[in-house]
PDB file of C-alpha atoms in Angstrom:
ATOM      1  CA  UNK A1225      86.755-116.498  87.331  1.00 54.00           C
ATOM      2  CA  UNK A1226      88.463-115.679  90.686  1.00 65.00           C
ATOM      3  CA  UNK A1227      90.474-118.353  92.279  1.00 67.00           C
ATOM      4  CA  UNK A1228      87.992-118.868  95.472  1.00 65.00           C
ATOM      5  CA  UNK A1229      84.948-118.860  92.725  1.00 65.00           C
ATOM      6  CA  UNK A1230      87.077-121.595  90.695  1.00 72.00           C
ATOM      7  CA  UNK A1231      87.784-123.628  94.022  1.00 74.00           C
ATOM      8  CA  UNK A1232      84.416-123.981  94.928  1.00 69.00           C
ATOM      9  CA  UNK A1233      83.345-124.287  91.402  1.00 65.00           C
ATOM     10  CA  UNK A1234      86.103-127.534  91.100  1.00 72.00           C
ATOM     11  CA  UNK A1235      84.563-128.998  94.884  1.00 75.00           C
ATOM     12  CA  UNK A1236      81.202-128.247  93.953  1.00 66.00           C
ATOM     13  CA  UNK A1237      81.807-130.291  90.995  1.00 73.00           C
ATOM     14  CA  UNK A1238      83.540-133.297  92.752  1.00 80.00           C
ATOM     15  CA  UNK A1239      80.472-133.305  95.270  1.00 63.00           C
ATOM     16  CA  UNK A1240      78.170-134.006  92.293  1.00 68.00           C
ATOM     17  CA  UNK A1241      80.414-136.357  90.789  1.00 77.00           C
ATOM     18  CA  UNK A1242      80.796-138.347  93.916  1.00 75.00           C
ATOM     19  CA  UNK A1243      76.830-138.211  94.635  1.00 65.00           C
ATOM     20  CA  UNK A1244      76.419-139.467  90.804  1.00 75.00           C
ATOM     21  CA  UNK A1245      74.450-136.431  89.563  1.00 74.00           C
ATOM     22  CA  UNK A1246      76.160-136.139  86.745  1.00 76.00           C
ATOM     23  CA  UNK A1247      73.704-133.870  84.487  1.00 77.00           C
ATOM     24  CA  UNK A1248      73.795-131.645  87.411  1.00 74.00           C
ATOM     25  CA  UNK A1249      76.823-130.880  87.792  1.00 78.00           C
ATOM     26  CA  UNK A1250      77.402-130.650  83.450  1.00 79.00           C
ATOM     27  CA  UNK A1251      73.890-128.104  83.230  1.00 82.00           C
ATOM     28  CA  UNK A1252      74.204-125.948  86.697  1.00 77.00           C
ATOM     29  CA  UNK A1253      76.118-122.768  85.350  1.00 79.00           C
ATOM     30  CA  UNK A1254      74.056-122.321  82.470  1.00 84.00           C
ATOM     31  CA  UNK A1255      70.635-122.988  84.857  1.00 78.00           C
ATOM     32  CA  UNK A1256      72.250-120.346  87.079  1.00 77.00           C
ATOM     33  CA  UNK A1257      72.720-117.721  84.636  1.00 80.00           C
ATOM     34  CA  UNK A1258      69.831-118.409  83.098  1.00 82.00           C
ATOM     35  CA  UNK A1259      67.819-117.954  85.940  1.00 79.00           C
ATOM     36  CA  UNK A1260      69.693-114.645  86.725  1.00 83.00           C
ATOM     37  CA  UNK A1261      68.756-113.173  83.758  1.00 86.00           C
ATOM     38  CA  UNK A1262      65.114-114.347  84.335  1.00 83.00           C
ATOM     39  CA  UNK A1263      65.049-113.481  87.725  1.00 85.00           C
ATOM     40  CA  UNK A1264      64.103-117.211  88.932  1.00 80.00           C
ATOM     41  CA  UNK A1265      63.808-118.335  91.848  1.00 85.00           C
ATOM     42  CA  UNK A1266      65.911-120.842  93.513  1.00 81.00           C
ATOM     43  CA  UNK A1267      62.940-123.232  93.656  1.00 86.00           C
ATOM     44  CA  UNK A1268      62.484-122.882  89.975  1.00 81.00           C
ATOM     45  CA  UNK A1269      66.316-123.285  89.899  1.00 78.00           C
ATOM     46  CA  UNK A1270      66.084-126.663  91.850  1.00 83.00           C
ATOM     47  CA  UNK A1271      62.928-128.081  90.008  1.00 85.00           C
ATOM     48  CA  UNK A1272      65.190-127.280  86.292  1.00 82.00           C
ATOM     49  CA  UNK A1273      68.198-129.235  87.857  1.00 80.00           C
ATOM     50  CA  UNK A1274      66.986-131.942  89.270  1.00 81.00           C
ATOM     51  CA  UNK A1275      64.482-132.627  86.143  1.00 82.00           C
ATOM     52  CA  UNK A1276      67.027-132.610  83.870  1.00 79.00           C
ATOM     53  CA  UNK A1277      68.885-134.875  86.092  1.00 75.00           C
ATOM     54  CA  UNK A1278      65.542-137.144  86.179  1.00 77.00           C
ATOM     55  CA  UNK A1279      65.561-136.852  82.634  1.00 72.00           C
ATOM     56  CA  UNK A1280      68.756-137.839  82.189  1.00 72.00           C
ATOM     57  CA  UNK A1281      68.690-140.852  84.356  1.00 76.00           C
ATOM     58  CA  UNK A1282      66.135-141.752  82.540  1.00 76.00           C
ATOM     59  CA  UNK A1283      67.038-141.970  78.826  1.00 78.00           C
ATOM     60  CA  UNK A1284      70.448-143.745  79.967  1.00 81.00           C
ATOM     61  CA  UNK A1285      68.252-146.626  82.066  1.00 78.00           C
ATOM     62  CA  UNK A1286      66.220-146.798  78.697  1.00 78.00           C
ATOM     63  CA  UNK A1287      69.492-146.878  76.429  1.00 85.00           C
ATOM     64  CA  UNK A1288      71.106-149.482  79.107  1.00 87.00           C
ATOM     65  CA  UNK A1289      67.322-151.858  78.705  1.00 85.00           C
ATOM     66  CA  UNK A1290      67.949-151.980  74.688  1.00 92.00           C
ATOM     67  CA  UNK A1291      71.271-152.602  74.656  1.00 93.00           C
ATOM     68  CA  UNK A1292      70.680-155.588  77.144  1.00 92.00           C
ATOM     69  CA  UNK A1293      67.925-157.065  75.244  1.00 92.00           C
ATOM     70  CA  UNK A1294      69.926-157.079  72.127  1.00 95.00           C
ATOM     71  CA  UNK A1295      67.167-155.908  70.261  1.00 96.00           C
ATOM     72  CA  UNK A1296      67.618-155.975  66.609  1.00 95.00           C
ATOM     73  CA  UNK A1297      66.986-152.684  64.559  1.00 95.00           C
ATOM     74  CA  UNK A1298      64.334-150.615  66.155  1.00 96.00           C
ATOM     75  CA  UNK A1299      60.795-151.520  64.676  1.00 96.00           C
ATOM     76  CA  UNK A1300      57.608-149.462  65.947  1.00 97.00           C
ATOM     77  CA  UNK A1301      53.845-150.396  66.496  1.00 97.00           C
ATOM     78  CA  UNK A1302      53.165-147.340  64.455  1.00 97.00           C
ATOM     79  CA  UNK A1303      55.404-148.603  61.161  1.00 96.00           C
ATOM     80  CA  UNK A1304      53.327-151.931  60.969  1.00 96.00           C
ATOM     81  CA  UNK A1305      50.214-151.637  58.303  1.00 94.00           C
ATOM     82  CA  UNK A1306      47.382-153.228  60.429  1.00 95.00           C
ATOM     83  CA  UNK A1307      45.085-153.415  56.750  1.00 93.00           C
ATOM     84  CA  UNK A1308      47.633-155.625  54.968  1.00 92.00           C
ATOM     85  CA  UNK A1309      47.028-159.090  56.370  1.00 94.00           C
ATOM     86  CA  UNK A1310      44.103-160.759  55.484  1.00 94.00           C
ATOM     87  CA  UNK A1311      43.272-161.500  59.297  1.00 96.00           C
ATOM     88  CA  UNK A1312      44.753-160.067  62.471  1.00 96.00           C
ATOM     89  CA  UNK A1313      43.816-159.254  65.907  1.00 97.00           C
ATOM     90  CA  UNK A1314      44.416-156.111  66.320  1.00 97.00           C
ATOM     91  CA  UNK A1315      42.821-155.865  69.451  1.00 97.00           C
ATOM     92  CA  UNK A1316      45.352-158.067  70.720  1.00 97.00           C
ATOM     93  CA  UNK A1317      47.883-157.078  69.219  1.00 97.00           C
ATOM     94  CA  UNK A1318      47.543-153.685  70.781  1.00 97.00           C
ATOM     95  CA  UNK A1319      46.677-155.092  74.259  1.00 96.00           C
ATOM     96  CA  UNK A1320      49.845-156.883  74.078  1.00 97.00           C
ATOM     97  CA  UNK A1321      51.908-153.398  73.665  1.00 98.00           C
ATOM     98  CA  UNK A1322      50.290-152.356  77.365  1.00 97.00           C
ATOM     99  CA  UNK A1323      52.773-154.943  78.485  1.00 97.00           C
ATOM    100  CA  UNK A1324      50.449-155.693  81.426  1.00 97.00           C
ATOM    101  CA  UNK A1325      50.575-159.423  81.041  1.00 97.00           C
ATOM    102  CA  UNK A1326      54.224-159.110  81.724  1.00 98.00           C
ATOM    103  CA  UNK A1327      53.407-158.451  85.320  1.00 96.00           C
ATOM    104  CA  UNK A1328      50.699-161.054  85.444  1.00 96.00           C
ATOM    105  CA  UNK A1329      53.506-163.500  83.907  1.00 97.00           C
ATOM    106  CA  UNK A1330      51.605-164.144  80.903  1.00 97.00           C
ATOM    107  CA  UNK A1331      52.417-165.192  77.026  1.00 98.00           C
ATOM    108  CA  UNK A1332      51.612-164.751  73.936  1.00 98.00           C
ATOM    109  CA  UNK A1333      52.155-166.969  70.513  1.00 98.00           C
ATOM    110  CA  UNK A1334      51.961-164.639  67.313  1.00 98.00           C
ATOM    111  CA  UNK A1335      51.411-167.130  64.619  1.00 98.00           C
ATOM    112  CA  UNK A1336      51.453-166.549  60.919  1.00 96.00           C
ATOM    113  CA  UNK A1337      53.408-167.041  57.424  1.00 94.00           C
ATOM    114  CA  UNK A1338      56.888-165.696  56.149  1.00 92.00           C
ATOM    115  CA  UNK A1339      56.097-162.301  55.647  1.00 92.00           C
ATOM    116  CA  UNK A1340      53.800-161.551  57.746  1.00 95.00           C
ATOM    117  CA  UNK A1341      55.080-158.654  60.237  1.00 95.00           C
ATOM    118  CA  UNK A1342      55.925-161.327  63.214  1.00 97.00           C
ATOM    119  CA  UNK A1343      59.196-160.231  64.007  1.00 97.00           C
ATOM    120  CA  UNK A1344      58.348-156.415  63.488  1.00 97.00           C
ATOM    121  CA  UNK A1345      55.544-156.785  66.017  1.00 98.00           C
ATOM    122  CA  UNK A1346      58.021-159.113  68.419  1.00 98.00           C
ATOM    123  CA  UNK A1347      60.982-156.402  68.156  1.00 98.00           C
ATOM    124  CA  UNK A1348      58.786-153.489  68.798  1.00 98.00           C
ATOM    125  CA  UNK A1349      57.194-154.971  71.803  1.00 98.00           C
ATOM    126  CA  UNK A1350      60.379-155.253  72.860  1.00 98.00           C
ATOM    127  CA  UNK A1351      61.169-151.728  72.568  1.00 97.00           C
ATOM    128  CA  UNK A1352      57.631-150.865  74.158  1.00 97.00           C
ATOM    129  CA  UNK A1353      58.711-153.218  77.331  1.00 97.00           C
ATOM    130  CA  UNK A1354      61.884-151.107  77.422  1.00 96.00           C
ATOM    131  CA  UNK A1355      60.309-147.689  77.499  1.00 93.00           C
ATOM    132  CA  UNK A1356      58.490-149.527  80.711  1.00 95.00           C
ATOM    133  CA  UNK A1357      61.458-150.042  82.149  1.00 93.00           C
ATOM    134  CA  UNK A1358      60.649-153.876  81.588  1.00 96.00           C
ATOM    135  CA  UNK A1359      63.797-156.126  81.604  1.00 96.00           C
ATOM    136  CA  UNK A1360      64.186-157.872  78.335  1.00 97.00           C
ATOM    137  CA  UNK A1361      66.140-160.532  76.275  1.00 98.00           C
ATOM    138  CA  UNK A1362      65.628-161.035  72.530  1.00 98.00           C
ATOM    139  CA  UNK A1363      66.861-163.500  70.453  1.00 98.00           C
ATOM    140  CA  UNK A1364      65.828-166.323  67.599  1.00 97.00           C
ATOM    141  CA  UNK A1365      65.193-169.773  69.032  1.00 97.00           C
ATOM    142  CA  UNK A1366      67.713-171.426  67.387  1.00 96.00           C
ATOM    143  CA  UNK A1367      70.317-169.036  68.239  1.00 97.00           C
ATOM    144  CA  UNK A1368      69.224-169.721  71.823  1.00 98.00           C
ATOM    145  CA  UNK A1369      69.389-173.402  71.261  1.00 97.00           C
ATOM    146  CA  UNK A1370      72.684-173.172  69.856  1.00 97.00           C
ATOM    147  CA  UNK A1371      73.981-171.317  72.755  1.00 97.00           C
ATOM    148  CA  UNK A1372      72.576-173.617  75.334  1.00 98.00           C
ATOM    149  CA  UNK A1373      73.690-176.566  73.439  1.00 97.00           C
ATOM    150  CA  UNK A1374      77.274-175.336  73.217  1.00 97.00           C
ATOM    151  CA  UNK A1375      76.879-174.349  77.224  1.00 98.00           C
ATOM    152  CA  UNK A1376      75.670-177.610  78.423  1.00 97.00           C
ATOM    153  CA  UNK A1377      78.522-179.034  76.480  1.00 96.00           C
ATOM    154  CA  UNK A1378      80.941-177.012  78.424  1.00 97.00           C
ATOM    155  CA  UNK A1379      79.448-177.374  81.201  1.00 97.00           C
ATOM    156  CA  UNK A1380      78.143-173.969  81.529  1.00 97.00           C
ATOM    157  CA  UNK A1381      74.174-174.409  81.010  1.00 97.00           C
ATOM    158  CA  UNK A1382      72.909-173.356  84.266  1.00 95.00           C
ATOM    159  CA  UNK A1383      75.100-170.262  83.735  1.00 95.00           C
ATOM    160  CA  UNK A1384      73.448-170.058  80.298  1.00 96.00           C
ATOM    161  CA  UNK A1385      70.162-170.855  81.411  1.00 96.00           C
ATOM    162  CA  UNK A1386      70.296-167.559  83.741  1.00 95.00           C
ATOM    163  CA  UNK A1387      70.165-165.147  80.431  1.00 95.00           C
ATOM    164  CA  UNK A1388      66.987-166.680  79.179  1.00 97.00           C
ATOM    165  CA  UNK A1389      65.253-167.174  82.741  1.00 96.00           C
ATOM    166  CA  UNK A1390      66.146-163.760  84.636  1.00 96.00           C
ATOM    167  CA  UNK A1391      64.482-161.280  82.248  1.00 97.00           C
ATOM    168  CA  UNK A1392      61.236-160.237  82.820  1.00 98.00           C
ATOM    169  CA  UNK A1393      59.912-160.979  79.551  1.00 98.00           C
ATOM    170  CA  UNK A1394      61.778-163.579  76.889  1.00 98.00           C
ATOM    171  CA  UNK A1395      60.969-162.929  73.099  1.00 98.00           C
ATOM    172  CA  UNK A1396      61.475-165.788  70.985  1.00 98.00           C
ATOM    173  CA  UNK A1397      61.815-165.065  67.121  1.00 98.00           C
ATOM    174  CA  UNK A1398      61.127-168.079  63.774  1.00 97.00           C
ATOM    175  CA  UNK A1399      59.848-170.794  65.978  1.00 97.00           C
ATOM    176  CA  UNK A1400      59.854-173.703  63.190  1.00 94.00           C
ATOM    177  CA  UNK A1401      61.645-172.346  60.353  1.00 91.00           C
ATOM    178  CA  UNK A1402      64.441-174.761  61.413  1.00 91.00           C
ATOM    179  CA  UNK A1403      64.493-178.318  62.806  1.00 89.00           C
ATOM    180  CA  UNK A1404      65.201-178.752  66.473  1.00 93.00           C
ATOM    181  CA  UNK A1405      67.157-181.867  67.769  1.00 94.00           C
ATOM    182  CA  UNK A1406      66.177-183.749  71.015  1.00 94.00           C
ATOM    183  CA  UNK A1407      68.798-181.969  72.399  1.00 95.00           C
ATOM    184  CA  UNK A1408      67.540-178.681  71.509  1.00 96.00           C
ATOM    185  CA  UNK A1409      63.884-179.272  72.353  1.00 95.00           C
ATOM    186  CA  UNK A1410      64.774-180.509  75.522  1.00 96.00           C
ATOM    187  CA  UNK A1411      66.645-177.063  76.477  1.00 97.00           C
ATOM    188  CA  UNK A1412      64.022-175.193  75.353  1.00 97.00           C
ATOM    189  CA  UNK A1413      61.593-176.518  77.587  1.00 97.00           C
ATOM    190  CA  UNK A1414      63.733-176.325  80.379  1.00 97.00           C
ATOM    191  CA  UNK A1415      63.468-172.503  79.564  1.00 98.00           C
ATOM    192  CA  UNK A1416      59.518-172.673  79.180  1.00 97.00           C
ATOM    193  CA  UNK A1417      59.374-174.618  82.160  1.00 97.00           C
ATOM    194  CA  UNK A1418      61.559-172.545  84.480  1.00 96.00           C
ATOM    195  CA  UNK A1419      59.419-169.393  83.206  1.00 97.00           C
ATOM    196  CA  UNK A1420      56.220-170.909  83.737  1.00 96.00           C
ATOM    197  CA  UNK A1421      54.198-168.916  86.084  1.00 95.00           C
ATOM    198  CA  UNK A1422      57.445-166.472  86.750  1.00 96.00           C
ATOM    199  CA  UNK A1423      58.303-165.246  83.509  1.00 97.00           C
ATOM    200  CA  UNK A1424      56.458-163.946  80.347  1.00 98.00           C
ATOM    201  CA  UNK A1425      57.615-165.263  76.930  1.00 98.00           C
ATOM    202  CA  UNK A1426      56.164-164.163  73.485  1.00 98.00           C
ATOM    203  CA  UNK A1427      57.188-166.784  70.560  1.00 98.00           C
ATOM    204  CA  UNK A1428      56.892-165.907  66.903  1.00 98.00           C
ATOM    205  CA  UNK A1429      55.773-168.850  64.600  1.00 97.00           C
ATOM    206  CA  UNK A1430      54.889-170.120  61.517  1.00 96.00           C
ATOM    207  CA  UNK A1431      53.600-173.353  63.004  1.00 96.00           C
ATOM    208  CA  UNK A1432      49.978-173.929  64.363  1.00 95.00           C
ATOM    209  CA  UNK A1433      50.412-176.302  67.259  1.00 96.00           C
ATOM    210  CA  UNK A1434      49.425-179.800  65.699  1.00 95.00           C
ATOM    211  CA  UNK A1435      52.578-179.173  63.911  1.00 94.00           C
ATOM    212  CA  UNK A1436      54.633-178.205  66.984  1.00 95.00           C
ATOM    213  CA  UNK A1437      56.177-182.324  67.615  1.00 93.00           C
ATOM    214  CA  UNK A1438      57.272-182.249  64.242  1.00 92.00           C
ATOM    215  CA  UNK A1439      59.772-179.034  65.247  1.00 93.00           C
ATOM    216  CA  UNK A1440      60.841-180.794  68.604  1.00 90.00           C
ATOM    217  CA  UNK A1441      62.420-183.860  66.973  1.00 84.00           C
ATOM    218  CA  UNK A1442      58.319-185.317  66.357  1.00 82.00           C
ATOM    219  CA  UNK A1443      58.309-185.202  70.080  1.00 86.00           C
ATOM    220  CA  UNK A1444      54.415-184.827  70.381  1.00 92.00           C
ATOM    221  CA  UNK A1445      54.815-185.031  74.613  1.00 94.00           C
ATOM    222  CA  UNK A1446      57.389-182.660  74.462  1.00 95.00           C
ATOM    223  CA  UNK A1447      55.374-180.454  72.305  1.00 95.00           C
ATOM    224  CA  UNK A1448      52.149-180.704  74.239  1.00 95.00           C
ATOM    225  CA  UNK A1449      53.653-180.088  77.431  1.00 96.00           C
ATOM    226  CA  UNK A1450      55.415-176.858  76.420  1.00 97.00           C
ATOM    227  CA  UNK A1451      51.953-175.438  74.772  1.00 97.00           C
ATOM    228  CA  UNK A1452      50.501-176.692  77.703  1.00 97.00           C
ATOM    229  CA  UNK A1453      52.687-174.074  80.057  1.00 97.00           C
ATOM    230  CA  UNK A1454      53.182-171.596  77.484  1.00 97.00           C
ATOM    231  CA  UNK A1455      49.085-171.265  77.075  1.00 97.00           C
ATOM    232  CA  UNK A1456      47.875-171.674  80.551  1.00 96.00           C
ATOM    233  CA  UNK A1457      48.356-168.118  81.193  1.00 95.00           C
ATOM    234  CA  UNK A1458      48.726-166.926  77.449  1.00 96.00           C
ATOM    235  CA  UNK A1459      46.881-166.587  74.610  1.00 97.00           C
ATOM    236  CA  UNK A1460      47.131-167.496  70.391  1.00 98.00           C
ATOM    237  CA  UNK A1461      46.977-164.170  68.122  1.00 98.00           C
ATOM    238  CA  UNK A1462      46.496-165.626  64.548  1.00 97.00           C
ATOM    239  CA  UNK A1463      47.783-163.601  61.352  1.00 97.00           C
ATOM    240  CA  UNK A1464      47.015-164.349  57.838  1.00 96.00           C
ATOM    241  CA  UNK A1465      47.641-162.933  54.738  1.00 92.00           C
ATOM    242  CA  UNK A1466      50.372-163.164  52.186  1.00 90.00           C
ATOM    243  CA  UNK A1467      54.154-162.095  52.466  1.00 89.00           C
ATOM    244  CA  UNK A1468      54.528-158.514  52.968  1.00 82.00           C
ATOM    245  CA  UNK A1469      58.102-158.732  51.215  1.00 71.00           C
ATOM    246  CA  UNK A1470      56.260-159.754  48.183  1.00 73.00           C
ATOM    247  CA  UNK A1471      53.200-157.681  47.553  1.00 65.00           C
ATOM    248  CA  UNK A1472      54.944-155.254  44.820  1.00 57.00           C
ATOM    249  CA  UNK A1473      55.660-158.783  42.628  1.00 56.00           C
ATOM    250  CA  UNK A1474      51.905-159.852  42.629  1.00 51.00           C
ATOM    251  CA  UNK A1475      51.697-158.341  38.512  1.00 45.00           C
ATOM    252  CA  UNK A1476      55.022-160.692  38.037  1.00 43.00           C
TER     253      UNK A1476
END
């Protein structure tokens, strides 16, 4: 390369740098000699470059979405075997995965027993909302509790609260499996409650609602106003059937 090619080579590169278009400036000398030994035209050069770039933008926005959510290991809609549970709505269940109730600020409760695919269908949704550039924040309810508890005790919880209220749409894994404290019920409504109407939230449980006040502490008015938000502009998707874990040890 001849030293006027390499300093306008080095400037052209700083001027993509400095306007951010980064896959532009790493693909343009192979587009260009590509396109000379095709004969392109600098149209078709522009449209390869700046796609790429697109492209590019793209798939690190996506990457940036999961790693924000703090999704756990990536489940898909396609890995979870609609003919094993006894009941489901699959209808629903599929509905959900258009994530349009996100924008309408809706929820959804997926109830159902150990086992059955709750938290496969909860963490793929939330890699569905991600591909649709919807902003996200995973995490089991009593890890939230715990980390609101431990904020409010510092002094922190509005802070906190931010993390759970900000996202677009909250996903709340094993409602139920473990007791929650007065304390800890009364943070989590003050996340249902600051959602409500402005935030979606999906909840997996294995709790029908008559047995939501014995979670909260047997707070029954605690319980029944929470449902009562969480349901206005959501709906129930039921699944039964037996443990998925555990249908190879039926003969034992």
């Amino acid at each position: 390369m001849s030293e006027p090619h390499r300093r306008l080579h080095e400037a052209l590169l700083r001027d993509l740098n400095e306007l951010r278009l980064h896959q532009i400036a790493a693909s343009y000398r192979e587009v260009l000699d590509e396109a000379a030994r095709k004969n392109s035209s600098m149209l078709d050069v522009l449209a390869t470059l700046f796609a790429a770039e697109v492209t590019a933008r793209r798939q690190k926005a996506l990457e940036r979405h999961i790693r924000q959510a703090r999704l756990p290991r990536r489940k898909t809609l396609e890995e979870y075997d609609f003919t094993f549970p006894k009941r489901i709505p699959k209808q629903g269940i599929l509905r959900l995965f258009d994530c349009e109730f996100v924008a309408q600020h809706g929820c959804a409760i997926l109830i159902g027993g150990t086992g059955t695919g709750k938290s496969h269908l909860l963490t793929a949704l939330g890699y569905t909302a991600c591909e649709k550039a919807i902003s996200v924040e995973f995490t089991r309810v009593i890890d939230m509790i715990n980390q609101l508890t431990t904020a409010q005790i510092n002094g922190t919880l509005q802070r906190k609260l931010k993390e759970y209220t900000r996202p677009q749409l909250l996903l709340l894994d094993e409602l139920g499996y473990l007791p929650v404290d007065k304390r800890g019920a009364d943070l989590m409504f003050q996340v249902v409650a600051a959602r409500y109407e402005s935030g979606s939230i999906v909840i997996t449980t294995n709790r029908k609602f008559r047995d939501w006040g014995k979670i909260f502490d047997v707070d029954n008015t605690l319980a029944t106003a929470m449902i009562d938000r969480l349901m206005h502009h959501g709906e129930t998707l039921i699944i039964e059937g037996e443990s998925y874990r555990t249908k190879d040890k039926g003969d034992e």
